[in-house]
Amino acid sequence: MLDARHRRWVIVLTSIGSFMAALDTLVVSTAIPTIRGDLGASLPQLEWTVNAYNLTLAVLLVPAAVLGDRFGRARCYAIGLGLFAVASLGAAVAGSVDTLIAMRALQGAGGALVLTLGLALLTGAFPAERRGQAVGLYSAVTGIAVASGPLLGGLVIGGLDWHWIFWVNVPIGAVAVPLVLRHVPEVRVPDSTLDVPGVALLGGGCLALVWAMVRSATQGWSASEVIGTAAVGLVLIGAFVAWERRAPRPLIPAALLARRGFVAGNVAAFLTLASLFAAVFFYGQLLQVAFGDSALEAGLRLMAWTGTFILVAPVAGTLADRIGERPLLVAGLTIQAAAMLWFAGTVTAGGDYLDALGPFVIGGIGVSMAVPCGQSAVVAAVEDRDVGTASGINSTMRELGGVFGISLTVAVFGAYGGYGSPAEFVDGFVPALVTAAALSFAGALAGLALPARRRTPVPVVAVAS
């Protein structure tokens, strides 16, 4: 186990990676209306500016865990930070929506190494009874990025140009990479192997299903392209399940699937991020398109929602060490769902920000309780040797949940509304948000399957001054 100095470096440097990834997601969400106008992007293209990143990230997360185990988690984490920064530079100079989407996909490849190995390095540096607290601190730094993302996006877009939102990652990566190589102890699991057929089947199946949902927004669910692509996706996912049952080194080990906490935690995490990313995609747009806010005004006002993460996530992580994750996760997702339904029932075109303030704060508190508890439940359910694989699978489920949530709610939005007027936007926003609330309720139900777990509190030792 690492000493206190190395633990501090691990917390700081893994949190920096999480900061970059979270900041990028929220900054882009604020810029979506500006990107739509500047590049003439369609609704499906706007969706791909978010989902190209999320889908690539999701598919490569578990392979990233294997690469880290074999070649060194710290080294591969540093490579991920560098790749993320280089892709951000490419996005910053993008002159077309196709280039932007391609760079977002490359960011996802770097983000896969950063998120998977960052969490593995963090949880491996702390004993089991203190991991909830460590993840809570990690989530708090992520929360700072979440809270500042919309504001930073508004400041940049209002004063410069949307391309500059990606420049933020470049100096962060340049500083963090050498620090990781110098201060984070290396960890290897040399006998790890990569299930290449499993990765290909999972990636192809997810891509086909997401493509079908994206195209349904413009082609309709009855279109032959949508039906055919969805069928291909289902076949590939079915083939993935069949392959995993007989693979010598499966992508998802059967021993992990036998652990209730691991399975329930991952299902809950999938649904948590599905509902959260749907809100991320639409809330900033609502303030600008339906309420008439500028990008800066929207960024400031979204902090009532995102800022709750800074305050609530560390408390939830620490409290989970005492009472277990189940009550916090279930309560948090139920609160978020209720806030979404409240907002859907009161929102109007040209509405006042005070109509959104209550749902923003209450919903933010709810999801801030749920996110760190879902992560903690998964890694707590496995042995230390499997932490890297478990965190990779958990991150995969979270990102696939985000892709699924955005794709599903955008399809619902496109079926009922559009960008023609503020009223038309709200017509699509309301059923999309109700769909997100249903996903959050489903996550709460999945959380009920988590084992009730009470850890022994860490004794407090008084030190004489």
Short mmCIF file of C-alpha atoms in Angstrom, two decimals:
data_model
loop_
_atom_site.label_atom_id
_atom_site.label_comp_id
_atom_site.label_asym_id
_atom_site.label_seq_id
_atom_site.Cartn_x
_atom_site.Cartn_y
_atom_site.Cartn_z
CA MET A 1 0.00 0.00 0.00
CA LEU A 2 1.27 3.48 -0.84
CA ASP A 3 2.44 6.03 1.72
CA ALA A 4 0.59 9.30 2.33
CA ARG A 5 2.73 11.37 -0.06
CA HIS A 6 2.16 9.04 -3.00
CA ARG A 7 -1.55 8.84 -2.21
CA ARG A 8 -1.78 12.63 -2.41
CA TRP A 9 -0.12 12.62 -5.82
CA VAL A 10 -2.44 9.84 -7.02
CA ILE A 11 -5.55 11.74 -5.90
CA VAL A 12 -4.39 14.99 -7.51
CA LEU A 13 -3.23 13.55 -10.82
CA THR A 14 -6.09 11.12 -11.36
CA SER A 15 -8.52 13.90 -10.52
CA ILE A 16 -6.87 16.08 -13.19
CA GLY A 17 -7.75 13.49 -15.82
CA SER A 18 -11.30 13.29 -14.58
CA PHE A 19 -11.39 17.10 -14.56
CA MET A 20 -10.38 17.26 -18.23
CA ALA A 21 -12.97 14.72 -19.33
CA ALA A 22 -15.84 16.21 -17.29
CA LEU A 23 -14.97 19.79 -18.25
CA ASP A 24 -14.92 18.86 -21.93
CA THR A 25 -18.36 17.28 -21.78
CA LEU A 26 -20.02 20.24 -20.08
CA VAL A 27 -18.25 22.91 -22.15
CA VAL A 28 -19.39 21.23 -25.37
CA SER A 29 -22.98 20.97 -24.12
CA THR A 30 -23.09 24.75 -23.60
CA ALA A 31 -21.64 25.35 -27.07
CA ILE A 32 -24.12 23.16 -28.95
CA PRO A 33 -26.42 26.03 -30.07
CA THR A 34 -23.40 28.04 -31.27
CA ILE A 35 -21.90 25.06 -33.11
CA ARG A 36 -25.27 24.44 -34.76
CA GLY A 37 -25.36 27.99 -36.12
CA ASP A 38 -21.68 28.30 -37.03
CA LEU A 39 -21.23 24.97 -38.81
CA GLY A 40 -24.83 24.50 -39.98
CA ALA A 41 -25.00 21.21 -38.10
CA SER A 42 -28.16 19.11 -38.16
CA LEU A 43 -29.71 17.50 -35.07
CA PRO A 44 -28.01 14.14 -35.78
CA GLN A 45 -24.66 15.88 -36.30
CA LEU A 46 -25.06 17.76 -33.02
CA GLU A 47 -25.76 14.46 -31.36
CA TRP A 48 -22.60 12.94 -32.85
CA THR A 49 -20.44 15.79 -31.48
CA VAL A 50 -21.31 14.32 -28.07
CA ASN A 51 -21.80 10.64 -28.89
CA ALA A 52 -18.66 10.22 -31.05
CA TYR A 53 -16.68 10.90 -27.90
CA ASN A 54 -18.87 8.84 -25.59
CA LEU A 55 -19.13 5.82 -27.88
CA THR A 56 -15.40 5.58 -28.62
CA LEU A 57 -14.71 6.04 -24.94
CA ALA A 58 -17.18 3.34 -23.94
CA VAL A 59 -15.91 0.71 -26.37
CA LEU A 60 -12.23 1.23 -25.49
CA LEU A 61 -12.52 1.44 -21.71
CA VAL A 62 -12.09 -2.26 -20.95
CA PRO A 63 -9.29 -2.70 -23.51
CA ALA A 64 -7.65 0.30 -21.84
CA ALA A 65 -7.75 -1.55 -18.52
CA VAL A 66 -6.01 -4.57 -20.07
CA LEU A 67 -3.36 -2.39 -21.73
CA GLY A 68 -2.73 -0.66 -18.42
CA ASP A 69 -2.44 -3.95 -16.54
CA ARG A 70 0.08 -5.30 -19.06
CA PHE A 71 2.22 -2.26 -19.89
CA GLY A 72 1.78 -0.23 -16.70
CA ARG A 73 -1.22 1.69 -15.44
CA ALA A 74 0.68 4.92 -14.74
CA ARG A 75 2.45 4.91 -18.10
CA CYS A 76 -0.73 4.23 -20.07
CA TYR A 77 -2.58 6.84 -18.01
CA ALA A 78 0.04 9.41 -19.03
CA ILE A 79 -0.32 8.35 -22.70
CA GLY A 80 -4.08 8.84 -22.40
CA LEU A 81 -3.62 12.36 -21.03
CA GLY A 82 -1.31 13.22 -23.93
CA LEU A 83 -3.65 11.78 -26.56
CA PHE A 84 -6.60 13.65 -25.06
CA ALA A 85 -4.65 16.92 -25.23
CA VAL A 86 -3.57 16.34 -28.85
CA ALA A 87 -7.15 15.50 -29.91
CA SER A 88 -8.35 18.63 -28.13
CA LEU A 89 -5.90 20.63 -30.20
CA GLY A 90 -7.36 19.05 -33.34
CA ALA A 91 -10.89 19.94 -32.23
CA ALA A 92 -9.78 23.49 -31.46
CA VAL A 93 -8.71 24.08 -35.07
CA ALA A 94 -11.61 22.14 -36.67
CA GLY A 95 -13.23 23.99 -39.55
CA SER A 96 -16.07 21.57 -40.27
CA VAL A 97 -18.48 19.46 -38.28
CA ASP A 98 -17.00 16.26 -39.74
CA THR A 99 -13.53 17.20 -38.50
CA LEU A 100 -14.94 18.09 -35.10
CA ILE A 101 -16.69 14.73 -34.83
CA ALA A 102 -13.49 12.89 -35.82
CA MET A 103 -11.46 14.74 -33.18
CA ARG A 104 -14.14 14.03 -30.59
CA ALA A 105 -13.80 10.31 -31.38
CA LEU A 106 -10.02 10.58 -30.90
CA GLN A 107 -10.60 12.35 -27.59
CA GLY A 108 -12.66 9.33 -26.58
CA ALA A 109 -9.68 7.03 -27.19
CA GLY A 110 -7.53 9.15 -24.88
CA GLY A 111 -10.34 9.46 -22.38
CA ALA A 112 -10.67 5.67 -22.21
CA LEU A 113 -7.12 5.38 -20.86
CA VAL A 114 -7.58 8.36 -18.54
CA LEU A 115 -10.86 7.36 -16.91
CA THR A 116 -10.28 3.61 -16.60
CA LEU A 117 -6.73 3.75 -15.32
CA GLY A 118 -7.30 6.86 -13.21
CA LEU A 119 -9.98 5.13 -11.16
CA ALA A 120 -7.91 1.94 -10.99
CA LEU A 121 -4.85 3.83 -9.74
CA LEU A 122 -6.95 5.71 -7.20
CA THR A 123 -8.83 2.77 -5.73
CA GLY A 124 -5.70 0.61 -5.70
CA ALA A 125 -3.87 3.23 -3.62
CA PHE A 126 -6.31 3.06 -0.69
CA PRO A 127 -7.44 0.26 1.64
CA ALA A 128 -11.02 -0.97 1.20
CA GLU A 129 -12.36 0.90 4.23
CA ARG A 130 -11.20 4.27 2.82
CA ARG A 131 -12.08 3.90 -0.86
CA GLY A 132 -15.45 5.55 -0.54
CA GLN A 133 -13.80 8.66 0.89
CA ALA A 134 -11.16 8.64 -1.86
CA VAL A 135 -13.74 8.29 -4.61
CA GLY A 136 -15.73 11.09 -2.97
CA LEU A 137 -12.71 13.42 -3.12
CA TYR A 138 -12.08 12.35 -6.72
CA SER A 139 -15.72 13.09 -7.52
CA ALA A 140 -15.45 16.48 -5.84
CA VAL A 141 -12.71 17.54 -8.24
CA THR A 142 -14.83 16.20 -11.07
CA GLY A 143 -17.64 18.29 -9.62
CA ILE A 144 -15.54 21.44 -9.92
CA ALA A 145 -15.16 20.72 -13.63
CA VAL A 146 -18.86 19.96 -13.90
CA ALA A 147 -19.75 23.18 -12.13
CA SER A 148 -17.32 25.37 -14.05
CA GLY A 149 -17.84 23.77 -17.47
CA PRO A 150 -21.00 25.65 -18.49
CA LEU A 151 -19.63 28.93 -17.13
CA LEU A 152 -16.30 28.50 -18.90
CA GLY A 153 -18.13 27.61 -22.10
CA GLY A 154 -20.26 30.73 -21.81
CA LEU A 155 -17.26 32.95 -21.12
CA VAL A 156 -15.28 31.56 -24.05
CA ILE A 157 -18.16 31.62 -26.52
CA GLY A 158 -19.21 35.10 -25.46
CA GLY A 159 -15.70 36.59 -25.66
CA LEU A 160 -13.86 34.47 -28.23
CA ASP A 161 -15.05 31.59 -30.41
CA TRP A 162 -16.38 28.10 -29.69
CA HIS A 163 -13.14 26.51 -30.99
CA TRP A 164 -11.37 27.86 -27.90
CA ILE A 165 -13.32 25.63 -25.54
CA PHE A 166 -10.97 22.80 -26.53
CA TRP A 167 -7.77 24.75 -25.99
CA VAL A 168 -8.26 24.46 -22.22
CA ASN A 169 -7.18 20.81 -22.24
CA VAL A 170 -3.88 21.40 -24.04
CA PRO A 171 -1.88 23.08 -21.24
CA ILE A 172 -3.45 20.82 -18.59
CA GLY A 173 -2.25 17.74 -20.47
CA ALA A 174 1.21 19.22 -21.08
CA VAL A 175 1.71 19.79 -17.34
CA ALA A 176 0.09 16.58 -16.07
CA VAL A 177 1.90 14.01 -18.26
CA PRO A 178 5.44 14.49 -16.84
CA LEU A 179 4.06 14.70 -13.29
CA VAL A 180 2.32 11.34 -13.68
CA LEU A 181 5.47 9.70 -15.02
CA ARG A 182 7.49 11.06 -12.11
CA HIS A 183 5.19 10.79 -9.10
CA VAL A 184 2.63 7.99 -9.65
CA PRO A 185 3.98 4.50 -8.76
CA GLU A 186 3.70 1.95 -11.55
CA VAL A 187 1.28 -1.01 -11.29
CA ARG A 188 1.29 -4.03 -13.63
CA VAL A 189 -0.68 -7.27 -13.91
CA PRO A 190 1.47 -9.01 -16.56
CA ASP A 191 -0.77 -11.97 -17.35
CA SER A 192 -3.67 -9.81 -18.56
CA THR A 193 -4.90 -10.52 -22.09
CA LEU A 194 -7.27 -8.69 -24.43
CA ASP A 195 -10.43 -10.33 -25.75
CA VAL A 196 -10.23 -8.89 -29.29
CA PRO A 197 -13.36 -10.67 -30.67
CA GLY A 198 -15.32 -9.50 -27.63
CA VAL A 199 -14.23 -5.89 -28.14
CA ALA A 200 -15.12 -6.03 -31.85
CA LEU A 201 -18.56 -7.55 -31.24
CA LEU A 202 -19.41 -5.15 -28.41
CA GLY A 203 -18.15 -2.12 -30.30
CA GLY A 204 -19.93 -3.04 -33.53
CA GLY A 205 -23.19 -3.83 -31.74
CA CYS A 206 -23.19 -0.58 -29.76
CA LEU A 207 -22.32 1.48 -32.84
CA ALA A 208 -25.15 -0.09 -34.85
CA LEU A 209 -27.73 0.47 -32.10
CA VAL A 210 -26.67 4.07 -31.55
CA TRP A 211 -26.67 4.71 -35.30
CA ALA A 212 -30.23 3.40 -35.50
CA MET A 213 -31.38 5.69 -32.68
CA VAL A 214 -29.62 8.70 -34.20
CA ARG A 215 -31.11 8.13 -37.65
CA SER A 216 -34.58 7.57 -36.21
CA ALA A 217 -34.70 11.28 -35.32
CA THR A 218 -34.80 12.18 -39.02
CA GLN A 219 -35.87 8.97 -40.79
CA GLY A 220 -38.45 7.62 -38.32
CA TRP A 221 -38.45 4.28 -36.55
CA SER A 222 -40.16 2.54 -39.48
CA ALA A 223 -37.41 3.37 -41.99
CA SER A 224 -35.65 0.33 -43.44
CA GLU A 225 -32.22 1.79 -42.55
CA VAL A 226 -33.22 2.18 -38.91
CA ILE A 227 -34.81 -1.26 -38.62
CA GLY A 228 -31.92 -2.97 -40.43
CA THR A 229 -29.20 -1.26 -38.42
CA ALA A 230 -30.99 -1.97 -35.15
CA ALA A 231 -31.32 -5.63 -36.13
CA VAL A 232 -27.60 -5.83 -36.92
CA GLY A 233 -26.83 -4.26 -33.55
CA LEU A 234 -28.97 -6.77 -31.68
CA VAL A 235 -27.39 -9.67 -33.55
CA LEU A 236 -23.89 -8.45 -32.73
CA ILE A 237 -24.75 -7.95 -29.05
CA GLY A 238 -26.24 -11.45 -28.97
CA ALA A 239 -23.07 -12.81 -30.57
CA PHE A 240 -21.03 -10.95 -27.95
CA VAL A 241 -22.98 -12.63 -25.14
CA ALA A 242 -22.53 -16.06 -26.77
CA TRP A 243 -18.82 -15.49 -27.29
CA GLU A 244 -18.25 -14.34 -23.73
CA ARG A 245 -19.61 -17.63 -22.44
CA ARG A 246 -16.87 -19.64 -24.14
CA ALA A 247 -14.00 -17.14 -24.52
CA PRO A 248 -10.78 -18.26 -22.75
CA ARG A 249 -10.23 -14.74 -21.40
CA PRO A 250 -13.62 -13.00 -21.65
CA LEU A 251 -13.99 -9.23 -21.69
CA ILE A 252 -16.34 -9.52 -18.71
CA PRO A 253 -15.18 -12.43 -16.48
CA ALA A 254 -17.94 -14.78 -15.38
CA ALA A 255 -16.70 -14.58 -11.78
CA LEU A 256 -17.55 -10.87 -11.70
CA LEU A 257 -21.02 -11.48 -13.08
CA ALA A 258 -21.65 -13.79 -10.13
CA ARG A 259 -21.26 -10.86 -7.72
CA ARG A 260 -24.57 -9.14 -7.04
CA GLY A 261 -23.01 -5.83 -6.09
CA PHE A 262 -20.99 -5.73 -9.31
CA VAL A 263 -23.98 -6.43 -11.58
CA ALA A 264 -26.49 -4.22 -9.78
CA GLY A 265 -23.99 -1.39 -9.47
CA ASN A 266 -23.23 -1.44 -13.17
CA VAL A 267 -26.89 -1.51 -14.20
CA ALA A 268 -27.60 1.39 -11.88
CA ALA A 269 -24.58 3.28 -13.22
CA PHE A 270 -25.76 2.75 -16.82
CA LEU A 271 -29.19 4.20 -16.05
CA THR A 272 -27.79 6.99 -13.87
CA LEU A 273 -25.60 8.31 -16.68
CA ALA A 274 -28.34 7.75 -19.26
CA SER A 275 -30.62 10.17 -17.45
CA LEU A 276 -27.81 12.58 -16.51
CA PHE A 277 -26.35 12.90 -20.02
CA ALA A 278 -29.80 13.51 -21.44
CA ALA A 279 -30.11 16.48 -19.08
CA VAL A 280 -26.59 17.65 -19.97
CA PHE A 281 -27.51 17.63 -23.66
CA PHE A 282 -30.77 19.54 -23.28
CA TYR A 283 -30.57 21.90 -20.28
CA GLY A 284 -28.10 24.37 -21.78
CA GLN A 285 -30.00 24.38 -25.04
CA LEU A 286 -33.28 25.05 -23.24
CA LEU A 287 -31.92 28.14 -21.52
CA GLN A 288 -30.60 29.53 -24.80
CA VAL A 289 -33.24 28.42 -27.30
CA ALA A 290 -36.44 28.58 -25.23
CA PHE A 291 -35.57 31.12 -22.52
CA GLY A 292 -33.50 33.43 -24.73
CA ASP A 293 -30.34 33.41 -22.56
CA SER A 294 -26.88 34.10 -23.97
CA ALA A 295 -24.23 31.39 -23.68
CA LEU A 296 -22.71 33.21 -20.69
CA GLU A 297 -26.08 33.60 -18.95
CA ALA A 298 -26.84 29.93 -19.52
CA GLY A 299 -23.44 28.95 -18.12
CA LEU A 300 -23.98 31.00 -14.99
CA ARG A 301 -27.48 29.69 -14.41
CA LEU A 302 -26.54 26.05 -14.95
CA MET A 303 -24.19 26.31 -11.98
CA ALA A 304 -27.21 26.02 -9.70
CA TRP A 305 -27.48 22.46 -11.07
CA THR A 306 -23.84 21.48 -11.57
CA GLY A 307 -22.51 23.21 -8.44
CA THR A 308 -24.32 20.78 -6.15
CA PHE A 309 -21.82 18.08 -7.15
CA ILE A 310 -18.99 19.84 -5.32
CA LEU A 311 -20.86 19.86 -2.03
CA VAL A 312 -22.78 16.60 -2.14
CA ALA A 313 -20.46 14.03 -3.80
CA PRO A 314 -17.72 14.02 -1.12
CA VAL A 315 -20.31 13.71 1.65
CA ALA A 316 -22.06 10.87 -0.18
CA GLY A 317 -18.78 9.02 -0.70
CA THR A 318 -17.83 9.30 2.96
CA LEU A 319 -21.32 8.37 4.17
CA ALA A 320 -21.29 5.30 1.91
CA ASP A 321 -18.33 3.99 3.94
CA ARG A 322 -20.61 3.97 6.99
CA ILE A 323 -24.03 2.87 5.75
CA GLY A 324 -23.35 1.34 2.34
CA GLU A 325 -24.17 2.63 -1.11
CA ARG A 326 -27.69 1.26 -1.57
CA PRO A 327 -29.77 3.82 0.38
CA LEU A 328 -27.85 6.78 -1.05
CA LEU A 329 -28.02 5.60 -4.65
CA VAL A 330 -31.72 4.72 -4.52
CA ALA A 331 -32.68 7.97 -2.80
CA GLY A 332 -30.49 10.04 -5.13
CA LEU A 333 -31.94 8.64 -8.35
CA THR A 334 -35.48 8.93 -7.04
CA ILE A 335 -34.87 12.58 -6.17
CA GLN A 336 -33.42 13.27 -9.61
CA ALA A 337 -36.38 11.62 -11.35
CA ALA A 338 -38.86 13.61 -9.27
CA ALA A 339 -37.04 16.87 -10.10
CA MET A 340 -37.14 16.06 -13.81
CA LEU A 341 -40.87 15.39 -13.72
CA TRP A 342 -41.38 18.63 -11.80
CA PHE A 343 -39.46 20.54 -14.46
CA ALA A 344 -41.27 18.82 -17.33
CA GLY A 345 -44.61 19.77 -15.77
CA THR A 346 -43.80 23.47 -15.36
CA VAL A 347 -41.49 24.51 -18.23
CA THR A 348 -42.82 26.90 -20.89
CA ALA A 349 -41.30 28.71 -23.87
CA GLY A 350 -39.98 32.08 -22.77
CA GLY A 351 -40.24 30.97 -19.14
CA ASP A 352 -38.48 32.54 -16.19
CA TYR A 353 -35.25 31.09 -14.78
CA LEU A 354 -36.93 30.77 -11.38
CA ASP A 355 -39.10 28.06 -12.94
CA ALA A 356 -35.93 26.02 -13.54
CA LEU A 357 -34.06 26.86 -10.33
CA GLY A 358 -35.86 24.41 -8.03
CA PRO A 359 -35.59 21.40 -10.37
CA PHE A 360 -31.95 22.25 -11.09
CA VAL A 361 -30.92 22.31 -7.42
CA ILE A 362 -33.00 19.33 -6.27
CA GLY A 363 -32.07 17.21 -9.28
CA GLY A 364 -28.40 18.10 -8.87
CA ILE A 365 -28.44 16.99 -5.24
CA GLY A 366 -30.02 13.69 -6.23
CA VAL A 367 -27.60 12.73 -8.98
CA SER A 368 -24.63 13.93 -6.91
CA MET A 369 -25.61 11.38 -4.28
CA ALA A 370 -25.92 8.59 -6.81
CA VAL A 371 -22.80 8.92 -8.99
CA PRO A 372 -20.02 8.28 -6.42
CA CYS A 373 -22.04 5.52 -4.74
CA GLY A 374 -22.49 3.65 -8.01
CA GLN A 375 -18.73 3.70 -8.63
CA SER A 376 -17.89 2.72 -5.07
CA ALA A 377 -20.36 -0.19 -5.07
CA VAL A 378 -18.78 -1.76 -8.14
CA VAL A 379 -15.13 -1.63 -7.02
CA ALA A 380 -16.09 -2.72 -3.49
CA ALA A 381 -17.64 -5.89 -4.90
CA VAL A 382 -14.39 -7.28 -6.38
CA GLU A 383 -10.95 -8.38 -5.21
CA ASP A 384 -8.00 -6.00 -5.46
CA ARG A 385 -6.58 -7.85 -8.47
CA ASP A 386 -9.80 -7.23 -10.42
CA VAL A 387 -10.10 -3.52 -9.61
CA GLY A 388 -8.70 -2.43 -13.00
CA THR A 389 -11.06 -4.67 -14.96
CA ALA A 390 -14.03 -3.79 -12.75
CA SER A 391 -13.42 -0.07 -13.05
CA GLY A 392 -13.05 -0.42 -16.81
CA ILE A 393 -16.34 -2.29 -17.08
CA ASN A 394 -18.03 0.24 -14.80
CA SER A 395 -16.75 3.15 -16.88
CA THR A 396 -17.91 1.34 -20.04
CA MET A 397 -21.40 0.94 -18.64
CA ARG A 398 -21.49 4.58 -17.56
CA GLU A 399 -20.44 5.86 -20.98
CA LEU A 400 -22.72 3.48 -22.86
CA GLY A 401 -25.48 4.71 -20.58
CA GLY A 402 -24.67 8.27 -21.59
CA VAL A 403 -24.72 7.36 -25.29
CA PHE A 404 -28.00 5.47 -24.87
CA GLY A 405 -29.63 8.26 -22.87
CA ILE A 406 -28.73 10.98 -25.37
CA SER A 407 -29.70 8.84 -28.38
CA LEU A 408 -33.04 7.82 -26.87
CA THR A 409 -34.08 11.27 -25.65
CA VAL A 410 -32.93 13.00 -28.87
CA ALA A 411 -35.07 10.54 -30.83
CA VAL A 412 -38.02 11.41 -28.57
CA PHE A 413 -37.26 15.12 -28.93
CA GLY A 414 -37.16 14.85 -32.73
CA ALA A 415 -40.49 13.02 -32.79
CA TYR A 416 -42.32 15.76 -30.87
CA GLY A 417 -40.40 19.01 -31.41
CA GLY A 418 -37.49 20.81 -33.07
CA TYR A 419 -35.59 24.08 -33.37
CA GLY A 420 -38.11 26.06 -35.41
CA SER A 421 -39.24 28.19 -32.45
CA PRO A 422 -38.97 28.29 -28.63
CA ALA A 423 -42.41 26.67 -28.36
CA GLU A 424 -41.39 23.89 -30.75
CA PHE A 425 -38.25 23.25 -28.72
CA VAL A 426 -40.27 22.94 -25.51
CA ASP A 427 -42.70 20.58 -27.28
CA GLY A 428 -39.80 18.17 -27.77
CA PHE A 429 -38.03 18.93 -24.51
CA VAL A 430 -40.92 17.89 -22.25
CA PRO A 431 -41.32 14.27 -23.48
CA ALA A 432 -37.53 13.92 -23.70
CA LEU A 433 -37.19 14.95 -20.04
CA VAL A 434 -40.01 12.60 -18.99
CA THR A 435 -38.06 9.81 -20.72
CA ALA A 436 -34.93 10.80 -18.78
CA ALA A 437 -36.94 10.69 -15.53
CA ALA A 438 -38.10 7.16 -16.36
CA LEU A 439 -34.46 6.11 -16.84
CA SER A 440 -33.59 7.59 -13.44
CA PHE A 441 -36.47 5.72 -11.74
CA ALA A 442 -35.30 2.50 -13.40
CA GLY A 443 -31.82 3.14 -11.99
CA ALA A 444 -33.27 3.51 -8.50
CA LEU A 445 -35.00 0.14 -8.88
CA ALA A 446 -31.71 -1.44 -9.99
CA GLY A 447 -30.04 0.08 -6.94
CA LEU A 448 -32.41 -1.83 -4.65
CA ALA A 449 -30.58 -5.01 -5.70
CA LEU A 450 -27.30 -3.81 -4.20
CA PRO A 451 -26.32 -5.74 -1.07
CA ALA A 452 -26.82 -3.94 2.22
CA ARG A 453 -23.30 -3.26 3.36
CA ARG A 454 -22.02 -1.60 6.51
CA ARG A 455 -18.32 -1.05 6.87
CA THR A 456 -16.55 -0.68 10.16
CA PRO A 457 -15.78 3.01 10.62
CA VAL A 458 -12.11 3.97 10.62
CA PRO A 459 -11.13 4.81 14.20
CA VAL A 460 -10.10 8.39 14.86
CA VAL A 461 -6.78 8.62 16.64
CA ALA A 462 -6.09 11.77 18.66
CA VAL A 463 -2.62 13.18 18.08
CA ALA A 464 -1.06 15.33 20.79
CA SER A 465 0.17 18.67 19.62
#
